[in-house]
Tab-separated table of C-alpha atoms in Angstrom:
chain	number	residue	atom	x	y	z
A	1	MET	CA	234.091	209.017	75.237
A	2	GLU	CA	232.985	207.913	71.646
A	3	THR	CA	231.091	204.912	71.126
A	4	GLY	CA	233.748	202.662	70.989
A	5	ARG	CA	233.920	199.752	68.622
A	6	LEU	CA	236.706	195.958	69.728
A	7	THR	CA	236.354	195.190	67.125
A	8	MET	CA	236.951	190.551	66.600
A	9	GLU	CA	238.794	190.377	63.062
A	10	GLU	CA	240.485	186.476	61.835
A	11	PHE	CA	243.293	186.585	63.995
A	12	GLN	CA	243.493	189.385	66.445
A	13	LEU	CA	241.271	192.176	68.170
A	14	VAL	CA	241.196	196.488	67.436
A	15	ASN	CA	240.120	198.038	69.481
A	16	LYS	CA	240.002	202.399	68.126
A	17	THR	CA	239.142	204.481	70.877
A	18	ASP	CA	242.606	205.824	71.470
A	19	GLY	CA	242.558	209.760	71.243
A	20	LEU	CA	244.658	209.809	67.635
A	21	THR	CA	241.229	207.899	65.891
A	22	ILE	CA	238.637	210.149	67.403
A	23	SER	CA	235.901	210.630	64.802
A	24	SER	CA	236.315	214.115	62.911
A	25	LYS	CA	232.851	215.470	64.162
A	26	LYS	CA	234.971	216.073	67.925
A	27	LYS	CA	238.974	216.412	65.333
A	28	ASN	CA	237.953	220.638	65.739
A	29	VAL	CA	236.579	220.308	69.462
A	30	LYS	CA	238.814	221.810	72.086
A	31	GLU	CA	239.632	220.285	74.941
A	32	SER	CA	237.094	220.573	77.698
A	33	LYS	CA	234.249	220.909	75.092
A	34	ALA	CA	235.474	217.595	74.561
A	35	ALA	CA	235.955	216.305	78.067
A	36	GLU	CA	232.158	217.807	78.130
A	37	ALA	CA	230.556	216.201	74.943
A	38	SER	CA	231.415	212.610	76.091
A	39	ILE	CA	230.574	213.501	78.891
A	40	ALA	CA	227.003	214.054	77.263
A	41	ASN	CA	227.475	210.861	75.703
A	42	CYS	CA	227.010	208.205	78.886
A	43	LYS	CA	224.020	206.878	79.401
A	44	VAL	CA	223.217	204.296	82.353
A	45	GLU	CA	220.414	202.334	82.243
A	46	ILE	CA	219.050	200.087	85.202
A	47	ILE	CA	218.123	196.466	83.389
A	48	ARG	CA	216.671	195.226	86.293
A	49	MET	CA	217.479	195.521	90.591
A	50	ASP	CA	216.711	194.681	93.880
A	51	PRO	CA	218.798	195.017	96.717
A	52	PHE	CA	220.511	192.097	96.244
A	53	GLU	CA	221.071	192.121	92.412
A	54	MET	CA	221.023	194.463	89.648
A	55	GLU	CA	222.007	194.492	85.681
A	56	ILE	CA	223.286	198.072	84.470
A	57	ASP	CA	224.089	199.062	81.139
A	58	PHE	CA	226.650	201.701	80.657
A	59	ILE	CA	226.242	203.613	77.902
A	60	GLY	CA	229.387	204.788	75.695
A	61	PHE	CA	231.821	204.658	78.362
A	62	ASN	CA	235.466	203.927	77.932
A	63	ILE	CA	236.013	200.200	79.313
A	64	SER	CA	238.721	201.116	81.308
A	65	LEU	CA	236.145	202.983	84.508
A	66	VAL	CA	233.564	200.604	84.215
A	67	ASN	CA	236.319	198.170	84.857
A	68	ALA	CA	237.675	200.223	87.566
A	69	TYR	CA	234.355	200.174	88.985
A	70	ARG	CA	234.623	196.535	88.764
A	71	ARG	CA	237.620	196.480	90.818
A	72	ILE	CA	236.723	198.509	93.536
A	73	ILE	CA	233.782	197.170	94.319
A	74	LEU	CA	236.159	193.438	94.493
A	75	ALA	CA	238.460	194.918	96.645
A	76	GLU	CA	238.056	198.314	98.375
A	77	VAL	CA	234.301	199.077	99.064
A	78	PRO	CA	234.429	198.114	102.569
A	79	THR	CA	232.211	195.532	104.537
A	80	MET	CA	232.393	194.016	108.275
A	81	ALA	CA	233.265	190.786	109.459
A	82	ILE	CA	234.466	188.837	112.715
A	83	GLU	CA	237.929	189.443	112.888
A	84	LYS	CA	239.236	188.264	116.411
A	85	VAL	CA	238.397	185.092	118.478
A	86	TYR	CA	237.674	184.423	122.040
A	87	MET	CA	237.831	181.197	122.836
A	88	TYR	CA	236.744	179.866	125.789
A	89	ASN	CA	235.524	176.803	125.307
A	90	ASN	CA	235.540	174.436	122.717
A	91	THR	CA	234.694	171.228	122.693
A	92	SER	CA	233.321	170.141	119.820
A	93	ILE	CA	235.042	168.253	117.229
A	94	VAL	CA	236.168	171.273	115.054
A	95	GLN	CA	238.646	172.687	115.753
A	96	ASP	CA	239.272	176.176	117.044
A	97	GLU	CA	241.289	178.067	114.231
A	98	VAL	CA	238.685	176.379	111.904
A	99	LEU	CA	235.549	177.290	113.375
A	100	ALA	CA	237.811	180.666	113.753
A	101	HIS	CA	237.936	180.598	110.587
A	102	ARG	CA	234.223	179.832	109.644
A	103	LEU	CA	232.673	182.447	111.060
A	104	GLY	CA	234.770	185.009	109.597
A	105	LEU	CA	233.338	184.292	106.364
A	106	VAL	CA	229.621	184.758	107.813
A	107	PRO	CA	228.084	187.770	105.842
A	108	LEU	CA	227.223	190.186	108.408
A	109	LYS	CA	223.818	192.744	108.464
A	110	VAL	CA	226.003	196.085	109.791
A	111	ASP	CA	226.346	198.431	107.787
A	112	PRO	CA	230.049	199.712	107.084
A	113	ARG	CA	229.681	202.911	107.253
A	114	TYR	CA	228.822	204.157	110.220
A	115	PHE	CA	232.366	202.109	111.636
A	116	GLU	CA	236.003	203.798	111.281
A	117	PHE	CA	238.694	201.763	110.367
A	118	ARG	CA	240.704	199.967	113.399
A	119	ASN	CA	244.285	200.738	114.206
A	120	LYS	CA	245.976	197.237	114.169
A	121	GLU	CA	248.277	198.273	116.998
A	122	GLU	CA	244.567	198.721	118.583
A	123	THR	CA	244.120	196.314	121.734
A	124	GLU	CA	240.611	197.847	123.094
A	125	TRP	CA	237.609	197.417	121.629
A	126	GLY	CA	236.031	200.460	120.596
A	127	ALA	CA	232.645	200.916	120.105
A	128	GLN	CA	233.178	202.968	117.231
A	129	ASP	CA	235.678	199.924	115.288
A	130	SER	CA	233.661	196.893	116.247
A	131	VAL	CA	231.056	194.158	116.825
A	132	LYS	CA	231.019	192.116	119.719
A	133	TYR	CA	229.079	189.145	119.062
A	134	SER	CA	228.881	185.612	120.754
A	135	LEU	CA	228.297	182.497	121.145
A	136	ASN	CA	227.178	179.706	123.930
A	137	VAL	CA	225.901	176.666	122.553
A	138	ARG	CA	225.360	173.682	124.753
A	139	CYS	CA	224.809	170.185	123.091
A	140	SER	CA	222.713	167.568	124.873
A	141	LYS	CA	220.205	164.453	125.342
A	142	ASN	CA	216.796	165.393	124.140
A	143	PRO	CA	214.433	163.673	127.172
A	144	LYS	CA	211.647	164.079	125.309
A	145	ALA	CA	212.994	162.081	122.468
A	146	ALA	CA	210.546	158.977	122.713
A	147	ALA	CA	213.224	155.715	123.189
A	148	ASP	CA	213.517	154.139	119.929
A	149	GLU	CA	213.843	157.570	117.726
A	150	THR	CA	217.343	157.344	115.295
A	151	ASN	CA	217.180	160.689	113.969
A	152	PRO	CA	220.220	162.733	115.679
A	153	ASP	CA	218.298	166.353	115.346
A	154	ILE	CA	215.839	165.459	117.500
A	155	LEU	CA	217.304	163.338	119.862
A	156	TYR	CA	219.963	165.548	120.739
A	157	LEU	CA	219.744	169.556	121.070
A	158	ASN	CA	221.404	172.060	119.738
A	159	ARG	CA	223.279	169.417	117.608
A	160	LYS	CA	223.782	172.061	114.924
A	161	VAL	CA	225.159	175.644	115.368
A	162	MET	CA	224.126	177.378	113.147
A	163	SER	CA	224.392	181.353	112.548
A	164	SER	CA	221.767	182.772	114.527
A	165	SER	CA	223.288	181.592	117.992
A	166	LEU	CA	225.833	184.956	117.329
A	167	LYS	CA	224.264	187.208	119.821
A	168	TRP	CA	224.714	190.744	119.482
A	169	ILE	CA	226.719	192.342	122.588
A	170	PRO	CA	226.705	196.012	121.958
A	171	LEU	CA	229.540	197.912	123.168
A	172	GLY	CA	229.953	201.586	124.810
A	173	ASN	CA	226.456	203.698	123.244
A	174	GLN	CA	226.386	200.838	120.128
A	175	THR	CA	222.614	200.635	121.807
A	176	ASP	CA	221.611	204.615	121.139
A	177	ILE	CA	222.660	203.818	117.384
A	178	PHE	CA	221.723	201.119	116.259
A	179	GLN	CA	218.468	198.032	116.262
A	180	GLU	CA	219.699	194.401	117.231
A	181	ALA	CA	217.993	193.340	114.457
A	182	ASN	CA	220.615	195.533	111.574
A	183	MET	CA	223.593	194.003	113.552
A	184	GLN	CA	221.963	190.530	113.113
A	185	PRO	CA	224.204	187.444	109.993
A	186	LEU	CA	222.948	188.283	106.979
A	187	HIS	CA	221.508	184.663	106.454
A	188	GLN	CA	220.488	182.558	109.853
A	189	ASP	CA	220.824	179.398	108.429
A	190	ILE	CA	224.497	179.350	107.546
A	191	LEU	CA	225.832	176.224	109.873
A	192	LEU	CA	229.027	176.830	111.548
A	193	ALA	CA	229.478	173.423	113.168
A	194	LYS	CA	228.673	170.450	114.333
A	195	MET	CA	227.953	168.914	118.104
A	196	ASN	CA	227.577	166.045	119.759
A	197	SER	CA	226.227	165.826	123.305
A	198	GLY	CA	227.978	166.185	126.435
A	199	HIS	CA	230.443	169.368	123.745
A	200	GLU	CA	229.989	172.952	124.665
A	201	ILE	CA	231.460	175.951	122.388
A	202	ASN	CA	231.527	179.556	124.421
A	203	LEU	CA	233.056	182.206	122.460
A	204	GLU	CA	233.312	185.698	121.752
A	205	ALA	CA	234.268	187.312	118.233
A	206	PHE	CA	234.917	190.569	117.476
A	207	ALA	CA	233.741	192.279	113.653
A	208	VAL	CA	235.978	194.889	112.828
A	209	LYS	CA	235.626	197.084	109.362
A	210	GLY	CA	237.365	196.007	106.394
A	211	ILE	CA	237.903	195.263	102.133
A	212	GLY	CA	238.062	193.162	100.244
A	213	SER	CA	241.855	193.012	99.130
A	214	ASP	CA	242.740	192.367	102.491
A	215	HIS	CA	240.380	189.045	102.724
A	216	ALA	CA	238.285	187.762	100.891
A	217	LYS	CA	235.671	187.531	103.807
A	218	PHE	CA	235.390	191.648	103.487
A	219	GLN	CA	234.731	191.497	99.594
A	220	PRO	CA	231.234	193.075	99.215
A	221	GLY	CA	229.854	191.129	96.229
A	222	LEU	CA	230.621	190.303	93.493
A	223	ALA	CA	230.720	192.155	90.300
A	224	TRP	CA	231.219	191.282	86.306
A	225	TYR	CA	230.687	192.706	83.182
A	226	ARG	CA	230.462	192.671	79.687
A	227	LEU	CA	230.231	194.109	76.806
A	228	LEU	CA	227.425	193.492	74.629
A	229	PRO	CA	228.762	193.075	71.051
A	230	GLU	CA	227.555	193.818	67.599
A	231	ILE	CA	228.021	191.123	65.026
A	232	GLU	CA	228.503	192.252	61.426
A	233	LEU	CA	227.666	189.675	58.914
A	234	THR	CA	230.399	190.796	56.525
A	235	ARG	CA	229.545	187.964	53.653
A	236	GLU	CA	225.393	187.893	52.572
A	237	VAL	CA	224.484	184.863	54.217
A	238	GLU	CA	221.335	183.043	52.316
A	239	GLY	CA	219.055	179.641	52.827
A	240	GLU	CA	220.359	176.448	54.677
A	241	GLN	CA	223.636	178.268	55.350
A	242	ALA	CA	221.458	181.372	56.819
A	243	ASP	CA	219.608	179.568	59.054
A	244	LEU	CA	222.804	177.732	60.170
A	245	LEU	CA	224.453	179.892	60.574
A	246	GLN	CA	221.371	181.736	63.134
A	247	LYS	CA	221.502	178.624	64.930
A	248	CYS	CA	224.926	179.109	66.114
A	249	PHE	CA	223.956	182.034	67.971
A	250	SER	CA	222.154	182.022	70.990
A	251	PRO	CA	217.857	182.699	69.579
A	252	GLY	CA	217.087	186.353	69.221
A	253	VAL	CA	220.703	187.919	68.195
A	254	ILE	CA	219.644	191.349	67.603
A	255	ASP	CA	222.002	194.715	66.557
A	256	VAL	CA	223.201	196.427	69.678
A	257	VAL	CA	225.449	199.463	69.814
A	258	THR	CA	228.669	198.317	71.499
A	259	THR	CA	227.796	198.709	75.469
A	260	PRO	CA	229.213	197.155	78.632
A	261	GLY	CA	226.730	195.483	80.533
A	262	VAL	CA	227.922	195.630	84.214
A	263	PHE	CA	226.216	193.028	87.085
A	264	VAL	CA	226.350	193.350	90.964
A	265	GLU	CA	225.862	191.456	93.426
A	266	SER	CA	225.237	191.888	96.887
A	267	HIS	CA	226.068	189.437	100.073
A	268	SER	CA	226.977	191.775	101.940
A	269	ALA	CA	224.714	195.010	104.597
A	270	LEU	CA	224.789	197.347	101.688
A	271	LYS	CA	221.888	197.043	99.149
A	272	SER	CA	223.545	197.299	95.471
A	273	TYR	CA	223.317	200.047	93.905
A	274	GLU	CA	225.013	201.994	97.062
A	275	ILE	CA	228.158	199.712	96.374
A	276	LEU	CA	228.749	201.056	93.679
A	277	GLU	CA	227.484	204.083	94.714
A	278	GLU	CA	230.613	203.398	97.541
A	279	ALA	CA	232.566	202.788	94.957
A	280	VAL	CA	232.604	205.539	92.225
A	281	ASN	CA	232.592	207.580	95.747
A	282	ILE	CA	236.116	205.817	96.495
A	283	MET	CA	237.144	206.224	92.696
A	284	ILE	CA	236.593	210.184	93.604
A	285	GLY	CA	238.128	209.855	96.534
A	286	LYS	CA	241.489	208.402	94.574
A	287	CYS	CA	240.934	211.312	91.860
A	288	SER	CA	240.817	214.893	95.018
A	289	LEU	CA	243.900	213.083	97.022
A	290	LEU	CA	246.232	213.179	94.041
A	291	LEU	CA	244.619	216.379	92.209
A	292	ALA	CA	245.642	217.685	95.589
A	293	GLU	CA	249.688	215.888	95.213
A	294	THR	CA	249.265	217.413	91.344
A	295	ASP	CA	248.855	220.613	92.938
A	296	LYS	CA	251.620	220.473	95.785
A	297	LEU	CA	254.137	218.736	93.149
A	298	ILE	CA	253.119	222.150	90.726
A	299	GLU	CA	253.925	224.877	93.055
A	300	SER	CA	256.630	223.299	94.318
A	301	SER	CA	257.814	223.836	90.842
A	302	ALA	CA	256.822	226.717	89.391
A	303	PRO	CA	259.645	228.929	90.361
A	304	SER	CA	261.700	226.231	88.346
B	1	MET	CA	256.455	194.732	112.579
B	2	PRO	CA	253.086	192.666	111.328
B	3	VAL	CA	253.813	189.860	110.756
B	4	GLY	CA	250.500	187.721	108.387
B	5	ALA	CA	250.586	184.350	108.721
B	6	ASP	CA	252.280	183.093	106.018
B	7	GLY	CA	255.614	185.101	107.025
B	8	PHE	CA	255.013	188.037	104.315
B	9	ARG	CA	254.833	191.807	106.214
B	10	LEU	CA	251.439	193.047	106.216
B	11	PRO	CA	250.229	196.184	104.467
B	12	ASN	CA	248.275	198.492	106.719
B	13	VAL	CA	245.203	199.265	105.163
B	14	ASN	CA	244.564	202.298	106.394
B	15	GLU	CA	247.166	204.203	107.489
B	16	SER	CA	249.803	205.068	103.480
B	17	GLN	CA	253.946	204.083	104.678
B	18	PHE	CA	255.030	205.105	101.876
B	19	LYS	CA	256.456	209.371	102.559
B	20	ASN	CA	254.755	210.942	99.251
B	21	LYS	CA	251.444	209.355	97.050
B	22	LEU	CA	253.039	210.912	94.003
B	23	GLU	CA	256.946	211.590	92.748
B	24	CYS	CA	258.542	212.473	89.561
B	25	LEU	CA	261.658	210.142	88.311
B	26	THR	CA	264.947	212.334	87.711
B	27	GLY	CA	266.975	210.438	84.819
B	28	PRO	CA	268.350	211.748	81.672
B	29	GLY	CA	265.064	210.769	79.978
B	30	GLN	CA	263.086	213.976	82.401
B	31	ASN	CA	262.233	216.575	81.889
B	32	GLU	CA	259.526	218.818	82.157
B	33	HIS	CA	258.178	217.714	79.203
B	34	CYS	CA	258.736	214.236	79.272
B	35	CYS	CA	257.976	212.439	83.167
B	36	THR	CA	257.636	209.815	84.610
B	37	PHE	CA	255.414	209.923	87.242
B	38	VAL	CA	255.404	207.937	90.414
B	39	ILE	CA	252.248	206.606	92.192
B	40	ASN	CA	252.427	204.974	95.356
B	41	GLY	CA	249.203	202.935	96.372
B	42	GLU	CA	247.352	202.492	93.222
B	43	ASP	CA	247.277	199.159	90.753
B	44	HIS	CA	245.912	199.353	87.723
B	45	THR	CA	241.969	200.372	88.951
B	46	LEU	CA	243.585	203.964	88.620
B	47	GLY	CA	246.100	203.817	85.731
B	48	ASN	CA	244.472	201.935	83.154
B	49	ALA	CA	241.580	205.027	83.497
B	50	LEU	CA	243.653	207.850	84.350
B	51	LYS	CA	245.592	207.114	81.172
B	52	HIS	CA	242.851	206.923	78.574
B	53	PHE	CA	241.959	209.799	80.246
B	54	ILE	CA	245.647	211.600	79.143
B	55	VAL	CA	245.051	209.813	76.187
B	56	GLN	CA	242.598	211.328	74.922
B	57	ASN	CA	244.162	215.325	75.609
B	58	PRO	CA	245.704	216.013	72.332
B	59	ALA	CA	248.818	217.672	73.503
B	60	VAL	CA	249.484	214.292	73.915
B	61	GLU	CA	252.035	212.545	72.083
B	62	PHE	CA	252.311	209.590	74.227
B	63	CYS	CA	251.311	208.284	76.800
B	64	GLY	CA	251.656	205.209	79.300
B	65	TYR	CA	251.760	203.338	82.620
B	66	THR	CA	252.986	199.843	83.651
B	67	VAL	CA	252.977	198.689	87.397
B	68	PRO	CA	256.851	198.237	87.718
B	69	HIS	CA	256.338	194.769	89.256
B	70	PRO	CA	253.467	193.226	91.291
B	71	MET	CA	254.725	192.495	94.932
B	72	GLU	CA	254.901	196.353	94.969
B	73	ARG	CA	251.738	198.717	94.676
B	74	LYS	CA	252.708	201.539	92.731
B	75	ILE	CA	252.228	202.856	89.110
B	76	HIS	CA	254.660	204.721	86.951
B	77	ILE	CA	252.427	206.959	84.425
B	78	ARG	CA	254.937	208.282	81.737
B	79	ILE	CA	253.646	210.875	79.997
B	80	GLN	CA	255.512	212.975	76.705
B	81	THR	CA	253.935	215.805	75.416
B	82	TRP	CA	255.255	218.724	72.677
B	83	ASP	CA	255.173	221.359	74.507
B	84	THR	CA	252.788	221.458	77.525
B	85	PRO	CA	253.917	220.640	80.957
B	86	ALA	CA	253.273	217.303	81.934
B	87	VAL	CA	252.338	218.181	85.581
B	88	GLU	CA	249.785	220.216	83.613
B	89	VAL	CA	248.279	217.592	81.954
B	90	LEU	CA	248.603	215.041	84.796
B	91	HIS	CA	246.612	217.544	86.818
B	92	GLN	CA	243.488	218.485	83.854
B	93	ALA	CA	242.962	214.876	83.138
B	94	LEU	CA	242.660	214.390	87.097
B	95	LYS	CA	239.835	216.506	86.684
B	96	ASP	CA	238.323	215.321	83.535
B	97	LEU	CA	238.334	211.956	85.592
B	98	LYS	CA	236.977	213.350	89.033
B	99	LYS	CA	234.129	215.130	86.409
B	100	GLN	CA	233.487	212.641	85.471
B	101	ASN	CA	232.866	209.888	88.331
B	102	GLU	CA	230.474	212.026	90.344
B	103	ALA	CA	228.470	213.113	86.700
B	104	VAL	CA	228.003	208.752	86.495
B	105	LYS	CA	226.815	209.424	90.057
B	106	LYS	CA	224.614	211.017	89.747
B	107	LEU	CA	223.453	209.095	87.075
B	108	ILE	CA	223.515	206.181	88.619
B	109	GLN	CA	221.302	207.915	91.388
B	110	ASP	CA	218.753	209.371	89.501
B	111	GLU	CA	218.373	205.632	87.637
B	112	VAL	CA	218.242	204.112	90.735
B	113	LYS	CA	215.491	206.697	92.289
B	114	ARG	CA	213.615	206.346	88.124
B	115	TYR	CA	213.832	202.651	88.577
B	116	GLN	CA	212.624	202.354	92.741
B	117	GLU	CA	209.380	205.081	90.837
B	118	ALA	CA	208.655	202.777	87.879
B	119	HIS	CA	208.849	199.133	89.903
B	120	PRO	CA	207.389	200.117	93.370
B	121	GLN	CA	208.932	196.717	95.567
B	122	GLN	CA	207.976	195.210	98.799
B	123	ASP	CA	210.562	196.993	101.057
B	124	LEU	CA	213.258	194.074	101.780
B	125	GLU	CA	213.803	194.662	104.876
B	126	LYS	CA	217.668	193.829	105.148
């Protein structure tokens, strides 16, 4: 796509990227060539990247495609999260449903690509679509504490229930495929509940694969983008006014062509670049599905 | 029928409960060159991107998309051409969109590899 210019005038935004205003170089080019030429102009540059966060520049792309990736990352890239909790014993002050809700929000390290989506009518928990966890904690008085100890964390054992207490229970043949270290919650220090002496929590939780548009707990991460601005001064600015102008902007106002910068933040089992790749895969999947449908439509209307 | 906590019927995530993914509206304003397509189960994610690709096609006189009601997951894409069948325009745009996506995927994969080689990092055991 030709580098679009999104211009900010005094009272409106002017977007010069529709087909009617293609620059003269491309006006006489045939359809297929235009598509190839536009692909050739596009570049992708990673500014910085680690498994949790990445910043990437899409140069020469149309904003609608970048927005589509952002929407897919937020709503349609699948993750695993706890969905059903079987509460066997809960004498703590945290109510059953509140505890279950908190469990659902705990991010899990489980890679969703190894699992299938689960049918809503299904009653059995199979090895190919669910992961089982159990939480069994009892709070008791610490026999080793000093007589005049006032710190409740030392007075009682297991006062705080953290996400490290979630134990993975393999179903079926899951022991052959997964290692225990990869099935834990992403962070071991998430506080789930607090208890006092004599309280006990005993539950079993099942995690399934889901997408962000179903429930926010299935969101694999965050993604946001912005356009890199090019600031053109409409008149000469000199002397004191120039200094004032420079102070209005962040230090180092540079002249850059309009390029969307995309930020992807991951808090799931997938690394940040894997999330982006999954998003593109999903987009390709949508196109293929529709292509098959259009083919059907063309064939059905061909004899007419 | 699965019902969610607030009484609304839950959409089944992995099953399409509509009959056709892609349909053509019928009526007085529709003929071979001017057609409104209804795509079920899609929203702005696909609609905006697809519309942009259709608009770049010089054979297209008009193209727009809309979500008729935010509570129904479907989009209407209207394509008006001078003399090419609208279905062909849609087909071509989808092919271009798919090609573009595959190119992006390759670009991202290459770029990730290049970055990882340039910045060897301690492998954070995730």
